[in-house]
PDB file of C-alpha atoms in Angstrom:
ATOM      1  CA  UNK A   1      97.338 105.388 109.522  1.00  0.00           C
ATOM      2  CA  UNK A   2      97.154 101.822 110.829  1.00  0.00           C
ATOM      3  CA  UNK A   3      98.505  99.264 113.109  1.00  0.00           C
ATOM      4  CA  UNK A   4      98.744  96.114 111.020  1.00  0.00           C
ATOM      5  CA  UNK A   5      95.714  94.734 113.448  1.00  0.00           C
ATOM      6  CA  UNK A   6      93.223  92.526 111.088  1.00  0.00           C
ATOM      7  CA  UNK A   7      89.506  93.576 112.500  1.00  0.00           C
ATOM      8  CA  UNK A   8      87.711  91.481 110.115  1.00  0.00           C
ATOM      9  CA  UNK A   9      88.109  89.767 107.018  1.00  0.00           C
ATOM     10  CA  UNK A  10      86.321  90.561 103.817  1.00  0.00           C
ATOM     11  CA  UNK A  11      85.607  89.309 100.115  1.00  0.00           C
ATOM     12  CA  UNK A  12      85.622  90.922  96.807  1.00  0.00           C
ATOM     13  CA  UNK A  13      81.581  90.029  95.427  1.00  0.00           C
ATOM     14  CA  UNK A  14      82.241  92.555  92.477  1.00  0.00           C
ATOM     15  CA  UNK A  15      84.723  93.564  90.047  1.00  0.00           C
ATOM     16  CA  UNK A  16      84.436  95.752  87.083  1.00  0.00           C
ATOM     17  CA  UNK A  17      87.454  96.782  85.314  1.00  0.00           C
ATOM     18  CA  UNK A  18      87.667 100.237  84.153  1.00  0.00           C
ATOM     19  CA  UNK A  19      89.595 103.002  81.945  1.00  0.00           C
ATOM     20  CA  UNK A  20      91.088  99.887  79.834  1.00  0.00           C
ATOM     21  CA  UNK A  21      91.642  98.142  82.595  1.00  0.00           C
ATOM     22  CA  UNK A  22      93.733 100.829  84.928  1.00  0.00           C
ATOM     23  CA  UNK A  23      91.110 101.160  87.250  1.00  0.00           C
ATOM     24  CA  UNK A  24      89.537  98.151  89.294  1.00  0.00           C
ATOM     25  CA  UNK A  25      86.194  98.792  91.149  1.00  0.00           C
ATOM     26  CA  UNK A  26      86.032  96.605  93.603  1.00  0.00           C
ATOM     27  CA  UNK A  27      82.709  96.240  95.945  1.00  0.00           C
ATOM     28  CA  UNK A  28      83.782  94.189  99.427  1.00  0.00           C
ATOM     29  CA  UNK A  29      81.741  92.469 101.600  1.00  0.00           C
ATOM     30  CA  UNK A  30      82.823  92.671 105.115  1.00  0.00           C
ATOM     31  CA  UNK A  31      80.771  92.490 109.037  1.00  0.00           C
ATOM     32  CA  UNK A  32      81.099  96.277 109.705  1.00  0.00           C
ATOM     33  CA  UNK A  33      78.261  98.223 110.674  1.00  0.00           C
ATOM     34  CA  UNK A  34      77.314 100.034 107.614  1.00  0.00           C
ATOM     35  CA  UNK A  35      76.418 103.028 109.806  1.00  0.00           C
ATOM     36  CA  UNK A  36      80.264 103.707 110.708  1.00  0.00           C
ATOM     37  CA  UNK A  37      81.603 103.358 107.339  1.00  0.00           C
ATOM     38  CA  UNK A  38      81.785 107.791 105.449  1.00  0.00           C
ATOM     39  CA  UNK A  39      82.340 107.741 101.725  1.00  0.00           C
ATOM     40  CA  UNK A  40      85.941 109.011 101.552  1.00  0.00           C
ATOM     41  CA  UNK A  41      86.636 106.582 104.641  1.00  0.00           C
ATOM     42  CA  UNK A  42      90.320 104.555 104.273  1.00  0.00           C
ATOM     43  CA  UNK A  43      90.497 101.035 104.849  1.00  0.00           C
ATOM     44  CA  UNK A  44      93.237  98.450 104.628  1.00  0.00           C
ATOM     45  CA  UNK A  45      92.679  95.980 102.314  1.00  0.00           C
ATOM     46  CA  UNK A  46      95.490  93.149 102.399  1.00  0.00           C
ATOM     47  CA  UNK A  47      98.071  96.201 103.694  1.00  0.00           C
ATOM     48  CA  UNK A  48      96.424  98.671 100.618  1.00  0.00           C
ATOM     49  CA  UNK A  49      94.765 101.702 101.841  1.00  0.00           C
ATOM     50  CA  UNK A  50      92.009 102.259  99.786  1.00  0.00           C
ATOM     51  CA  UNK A  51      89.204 105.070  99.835  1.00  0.00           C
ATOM     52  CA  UNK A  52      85.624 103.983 100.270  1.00  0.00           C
ATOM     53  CA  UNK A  53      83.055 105.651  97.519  1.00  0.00           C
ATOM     54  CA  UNK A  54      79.960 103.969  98.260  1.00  0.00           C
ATOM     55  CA  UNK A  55      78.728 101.296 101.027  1.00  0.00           C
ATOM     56  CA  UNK A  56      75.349  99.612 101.491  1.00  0.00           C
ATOM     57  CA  UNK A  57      73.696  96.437 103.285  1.00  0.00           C
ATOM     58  CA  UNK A  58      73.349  93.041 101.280  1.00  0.00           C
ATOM     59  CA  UNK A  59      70.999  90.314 103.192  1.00  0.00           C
ATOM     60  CA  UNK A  60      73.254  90.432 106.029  1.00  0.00           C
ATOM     61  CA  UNK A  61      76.800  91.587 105.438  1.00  0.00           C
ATOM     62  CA  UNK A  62      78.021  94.770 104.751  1.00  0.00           C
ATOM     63  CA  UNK A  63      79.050  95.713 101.594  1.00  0.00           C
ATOM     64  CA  UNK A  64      81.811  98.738 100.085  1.00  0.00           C
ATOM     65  CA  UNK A  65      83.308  99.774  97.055  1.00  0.00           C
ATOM     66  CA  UNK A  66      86.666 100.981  96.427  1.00  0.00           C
ATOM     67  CA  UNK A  67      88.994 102.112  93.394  1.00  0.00           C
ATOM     68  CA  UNK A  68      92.180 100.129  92.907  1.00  0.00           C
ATOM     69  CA  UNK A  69      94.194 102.221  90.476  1.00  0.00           C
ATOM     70  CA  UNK A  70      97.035 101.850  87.953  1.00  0.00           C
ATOM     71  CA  UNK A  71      99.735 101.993  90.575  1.00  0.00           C
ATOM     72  CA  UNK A  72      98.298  99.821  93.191  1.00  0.00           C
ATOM     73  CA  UNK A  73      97.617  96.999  90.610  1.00  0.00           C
ATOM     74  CA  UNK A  74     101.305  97.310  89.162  1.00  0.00           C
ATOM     75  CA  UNK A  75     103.199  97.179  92.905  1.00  0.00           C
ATOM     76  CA  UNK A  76     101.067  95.308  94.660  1.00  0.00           C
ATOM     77  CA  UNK A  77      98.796  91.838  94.197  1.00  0.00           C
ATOM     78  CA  UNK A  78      95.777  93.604  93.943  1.00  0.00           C
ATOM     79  CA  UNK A  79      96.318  92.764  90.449  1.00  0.00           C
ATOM     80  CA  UNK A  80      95.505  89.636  90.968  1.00  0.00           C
ATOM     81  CA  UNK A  81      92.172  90.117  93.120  1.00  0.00           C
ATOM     82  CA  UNK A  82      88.753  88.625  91.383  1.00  0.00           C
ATOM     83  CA  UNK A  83      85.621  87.701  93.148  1.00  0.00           C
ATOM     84  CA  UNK A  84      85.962  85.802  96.246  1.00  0.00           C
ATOM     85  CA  UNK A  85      89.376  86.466  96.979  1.00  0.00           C
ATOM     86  CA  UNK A  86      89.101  87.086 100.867  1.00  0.00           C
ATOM     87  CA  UNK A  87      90.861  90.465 102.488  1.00  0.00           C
ATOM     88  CA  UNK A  88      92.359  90.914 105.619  1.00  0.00           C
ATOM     89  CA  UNK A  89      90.753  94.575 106.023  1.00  0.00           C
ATOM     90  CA  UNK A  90      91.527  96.859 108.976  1.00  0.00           C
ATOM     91  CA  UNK A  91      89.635 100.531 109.646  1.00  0.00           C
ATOM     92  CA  UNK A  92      91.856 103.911 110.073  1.00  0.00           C
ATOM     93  CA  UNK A  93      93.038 104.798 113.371  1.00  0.00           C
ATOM     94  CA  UNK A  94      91.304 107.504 115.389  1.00  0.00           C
ATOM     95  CA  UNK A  95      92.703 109.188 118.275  1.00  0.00           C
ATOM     96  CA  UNK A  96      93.212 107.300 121.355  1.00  0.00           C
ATOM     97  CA  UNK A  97      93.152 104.220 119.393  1.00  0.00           C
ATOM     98  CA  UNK A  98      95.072 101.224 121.296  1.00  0.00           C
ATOM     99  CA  UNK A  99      98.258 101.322 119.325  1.00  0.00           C
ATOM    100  CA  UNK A 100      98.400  96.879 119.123  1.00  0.00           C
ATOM    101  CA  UNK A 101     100.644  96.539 116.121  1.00  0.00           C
ATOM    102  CA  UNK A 102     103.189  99.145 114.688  1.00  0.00           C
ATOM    103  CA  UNK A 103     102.518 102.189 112.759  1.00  0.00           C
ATOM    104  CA  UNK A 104     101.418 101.089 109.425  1.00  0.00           C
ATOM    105  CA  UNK A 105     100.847 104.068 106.141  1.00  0.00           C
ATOM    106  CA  UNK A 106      98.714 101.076 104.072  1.00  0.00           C
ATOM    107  CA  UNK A 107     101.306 101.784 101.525  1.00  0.00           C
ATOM    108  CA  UNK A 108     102.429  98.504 100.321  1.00  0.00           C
ATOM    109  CA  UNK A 109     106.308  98.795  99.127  1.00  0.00           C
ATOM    110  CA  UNK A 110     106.083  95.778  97.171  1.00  0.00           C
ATOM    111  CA  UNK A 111     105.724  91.908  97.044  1.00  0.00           C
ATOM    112  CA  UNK A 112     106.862  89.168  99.240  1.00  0.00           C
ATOM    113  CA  UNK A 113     106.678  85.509  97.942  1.00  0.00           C
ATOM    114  CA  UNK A 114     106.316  82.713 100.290  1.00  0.00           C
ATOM    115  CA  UNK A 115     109.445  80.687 100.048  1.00  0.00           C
ATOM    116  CA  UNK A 116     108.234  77.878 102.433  1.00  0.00           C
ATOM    117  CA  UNK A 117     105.422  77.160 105.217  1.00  0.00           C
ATOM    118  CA  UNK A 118     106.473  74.541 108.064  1.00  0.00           C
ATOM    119  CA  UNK A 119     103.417  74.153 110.219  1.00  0.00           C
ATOM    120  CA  UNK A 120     104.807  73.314 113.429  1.00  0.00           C
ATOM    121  CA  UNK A 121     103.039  72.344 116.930  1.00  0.00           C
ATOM    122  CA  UNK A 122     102.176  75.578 118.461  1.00  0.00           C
ATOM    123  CA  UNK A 123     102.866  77.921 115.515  1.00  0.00           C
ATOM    124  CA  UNK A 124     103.665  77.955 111.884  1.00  0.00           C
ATOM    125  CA  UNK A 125     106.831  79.516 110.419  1.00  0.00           C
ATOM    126  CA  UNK A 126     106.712  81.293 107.066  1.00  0.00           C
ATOM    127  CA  UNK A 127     110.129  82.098 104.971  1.00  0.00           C
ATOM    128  CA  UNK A 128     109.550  84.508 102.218  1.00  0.00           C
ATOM    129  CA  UNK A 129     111.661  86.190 100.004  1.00  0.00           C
ATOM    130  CA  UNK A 130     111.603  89.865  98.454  1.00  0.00           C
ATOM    131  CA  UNK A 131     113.960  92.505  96.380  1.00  0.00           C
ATOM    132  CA  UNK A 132     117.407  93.635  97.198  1.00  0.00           C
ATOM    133  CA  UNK A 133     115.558  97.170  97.713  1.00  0.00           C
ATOM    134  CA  UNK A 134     113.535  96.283 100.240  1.00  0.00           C
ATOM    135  CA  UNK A 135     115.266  93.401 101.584  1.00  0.00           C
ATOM    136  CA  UNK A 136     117.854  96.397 103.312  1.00  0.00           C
ATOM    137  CA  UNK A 137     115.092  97.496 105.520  1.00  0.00           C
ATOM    138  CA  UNK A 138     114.090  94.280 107.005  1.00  0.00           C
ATOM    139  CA  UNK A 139     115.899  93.332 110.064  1.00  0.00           C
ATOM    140  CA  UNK A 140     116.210  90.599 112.829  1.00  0.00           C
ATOM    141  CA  UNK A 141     113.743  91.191 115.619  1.00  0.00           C
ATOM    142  CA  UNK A 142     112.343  94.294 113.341  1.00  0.00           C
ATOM    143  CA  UNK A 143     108.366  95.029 112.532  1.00  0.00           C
ATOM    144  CA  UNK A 144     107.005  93.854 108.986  1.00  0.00           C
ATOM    145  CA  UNK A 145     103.640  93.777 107.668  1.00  0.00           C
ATOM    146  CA  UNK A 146     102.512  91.145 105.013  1.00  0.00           C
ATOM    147  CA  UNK A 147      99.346  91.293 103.849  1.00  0.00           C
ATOM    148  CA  UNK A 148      97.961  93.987 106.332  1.00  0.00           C
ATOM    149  CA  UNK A 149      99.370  92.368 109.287  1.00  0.00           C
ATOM    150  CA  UNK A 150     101.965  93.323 112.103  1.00  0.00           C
ATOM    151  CA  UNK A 151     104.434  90.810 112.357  1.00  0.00           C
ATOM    152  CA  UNK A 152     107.825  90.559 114.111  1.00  0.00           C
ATOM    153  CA  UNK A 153     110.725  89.366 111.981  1.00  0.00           C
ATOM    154  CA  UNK A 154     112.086  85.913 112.910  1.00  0.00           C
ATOM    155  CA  UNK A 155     115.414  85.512 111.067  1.00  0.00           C
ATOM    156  CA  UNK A 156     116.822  87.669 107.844  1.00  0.00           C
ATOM    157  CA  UNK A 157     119.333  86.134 105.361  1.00  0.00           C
ATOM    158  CA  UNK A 158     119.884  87.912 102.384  1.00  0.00           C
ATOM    159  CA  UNK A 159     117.056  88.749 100.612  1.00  0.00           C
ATOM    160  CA  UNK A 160     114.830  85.730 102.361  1.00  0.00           C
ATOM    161  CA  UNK A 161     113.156  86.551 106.251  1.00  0.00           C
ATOM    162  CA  UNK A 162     111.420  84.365 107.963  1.00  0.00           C
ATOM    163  CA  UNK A 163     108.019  85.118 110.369  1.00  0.00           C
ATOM    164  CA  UNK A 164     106.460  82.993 112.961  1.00  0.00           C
ATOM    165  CA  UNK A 165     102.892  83.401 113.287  1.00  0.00           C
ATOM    166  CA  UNK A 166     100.836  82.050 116.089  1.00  0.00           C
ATOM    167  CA  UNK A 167      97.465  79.917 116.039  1.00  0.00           C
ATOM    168  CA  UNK A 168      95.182  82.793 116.699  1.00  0.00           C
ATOM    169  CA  UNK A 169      96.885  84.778 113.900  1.00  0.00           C
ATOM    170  CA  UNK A 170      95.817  81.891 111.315  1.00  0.00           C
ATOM    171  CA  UNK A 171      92.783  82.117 112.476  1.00  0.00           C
ATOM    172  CA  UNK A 172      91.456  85.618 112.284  1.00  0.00           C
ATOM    173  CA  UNK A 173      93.193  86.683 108.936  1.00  0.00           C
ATOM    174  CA  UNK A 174      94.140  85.324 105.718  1.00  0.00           C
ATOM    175  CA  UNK A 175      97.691  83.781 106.425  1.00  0.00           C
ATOM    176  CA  UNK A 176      96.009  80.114 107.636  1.00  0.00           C
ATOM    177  CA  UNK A 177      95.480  80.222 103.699  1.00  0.00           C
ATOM    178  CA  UNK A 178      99.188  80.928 102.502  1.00  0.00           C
ATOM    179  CA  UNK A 179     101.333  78.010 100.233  1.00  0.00           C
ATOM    180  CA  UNK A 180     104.502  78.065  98.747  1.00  0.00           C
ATOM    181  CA  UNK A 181     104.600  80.496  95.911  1.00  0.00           C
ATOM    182  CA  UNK A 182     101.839  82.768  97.635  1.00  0.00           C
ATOM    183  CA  UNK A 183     102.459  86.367  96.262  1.00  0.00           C
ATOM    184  CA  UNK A 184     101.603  88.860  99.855  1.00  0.00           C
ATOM    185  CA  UNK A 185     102.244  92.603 100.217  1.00  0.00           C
ATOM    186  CA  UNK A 186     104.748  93.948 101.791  1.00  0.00           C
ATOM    187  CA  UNK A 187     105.210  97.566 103.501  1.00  0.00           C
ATOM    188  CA  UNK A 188     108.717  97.977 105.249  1.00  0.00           C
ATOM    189  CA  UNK A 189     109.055  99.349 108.574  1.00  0.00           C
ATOM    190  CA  UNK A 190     108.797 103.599 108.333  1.00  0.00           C
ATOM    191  CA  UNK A 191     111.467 103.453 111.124  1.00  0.00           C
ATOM    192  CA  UNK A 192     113.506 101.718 109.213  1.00  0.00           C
ATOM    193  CA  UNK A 193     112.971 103.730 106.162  1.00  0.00           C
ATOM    194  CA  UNK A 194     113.937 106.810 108.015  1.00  0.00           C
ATOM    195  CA  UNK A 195     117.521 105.345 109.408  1.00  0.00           C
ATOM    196  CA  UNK A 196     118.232 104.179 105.972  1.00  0.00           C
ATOM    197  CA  UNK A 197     117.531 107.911 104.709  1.00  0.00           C
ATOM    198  CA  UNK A 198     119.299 109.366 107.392  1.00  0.00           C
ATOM    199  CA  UNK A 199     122.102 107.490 106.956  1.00  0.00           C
ATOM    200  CA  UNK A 200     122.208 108.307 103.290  1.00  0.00           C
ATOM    201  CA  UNK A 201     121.963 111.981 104.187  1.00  0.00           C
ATOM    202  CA  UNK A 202     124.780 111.539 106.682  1.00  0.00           C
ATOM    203  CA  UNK A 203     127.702 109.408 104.152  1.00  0.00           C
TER     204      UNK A 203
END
């Protein structure tokens, strides 16, 4: 499990397609201490969780490999990772963690794309748009993450939401980088999830 809290962020410096092209091995260079990082470790890689199967030290920068398989590339943008496409990347929670975001599987649902970006004087304001099916869990005032990050809804309309995203936020992950038609992952809220089901259960 994770919180949607970016601790660092990392770039792809390898890529080898494998089993025609179902599997991606990816090898990410990040700042953690090579030391803390077990094969079999998850980490969240732009809201993925992916298992480490190897690490190691390059000159000065960490350096791990993961797996992206056939499902992850089909659901999520991970097909469309190459070297140097930089990560937002966040470590698994252990117990007595500070809980700073929301609860957060690493199980992207799907993809948002980035409808608009108005950079305004103290934050920027994103409006992105997603599918019907997902679009039913996202809710005013509700918890979202995009691309491995915790965010708080802004404004819903149909299938388009909107997300306001503060200067420090830009700074420390990926979504300084974001333009209109930006492709980001998306994992729903599991609250929401579990209403919806309920509620299903319940008609």
């Amino acid at each position: 499990m994770f919180t949607g809290i970016v601790t660092d962020i990392g770039e792809i410096v390898g890529f080898t397609p494998t089993a025609q092209g179902q599997l991606h091995r990816l090898r990410i260079a990040c700042s953690y201490d090579q030391s803390t990082i077990a094969d079999g470790a998850s980490i969240a890689c732009n809201g993925v969780c992916l298992t480490v199967v190897a690490s190691g030290v390059a000159g000065d920068k960490t350096w791990f490999d993961v797996d992206a398989a056939a499902e992850t590339l089909a659901l999520t943008t991970a097909k469309h990772w190459k070297v140097g496409t930089r990560l937002n990347l966040e470590r698994a929670l252990k117990i007595g963690d500070e809980l700073g975001g929301h609860i957060v599987a690493g199980h992207a649902d799907g993809i948002a794309t980035l409808v608009s970006r108005e950079d305004l004087p103290d934050m920027a304001r994103f409006e992105l748009s997603t599918t019907r099916e997902l679009a039913r869990f996202i809710a005013t005032k509700g918890s979202i993450t995009l691309d491995g990050v915790s965010l708080t809804v802004n404004t819903v309309k149909d299938v388009t939401f909107s997300v306001l995203i503060i200067p420090h936020t830009l700074d420390v992950t990926t979504i300084g980088s974001w333009k209109a038609g930006s492709e980001v992952n998306i994992e729903v809220d599991l609250m929401a999830r579990y209403a919806a089901r309920l509620t299903e259960m319940t008609v």
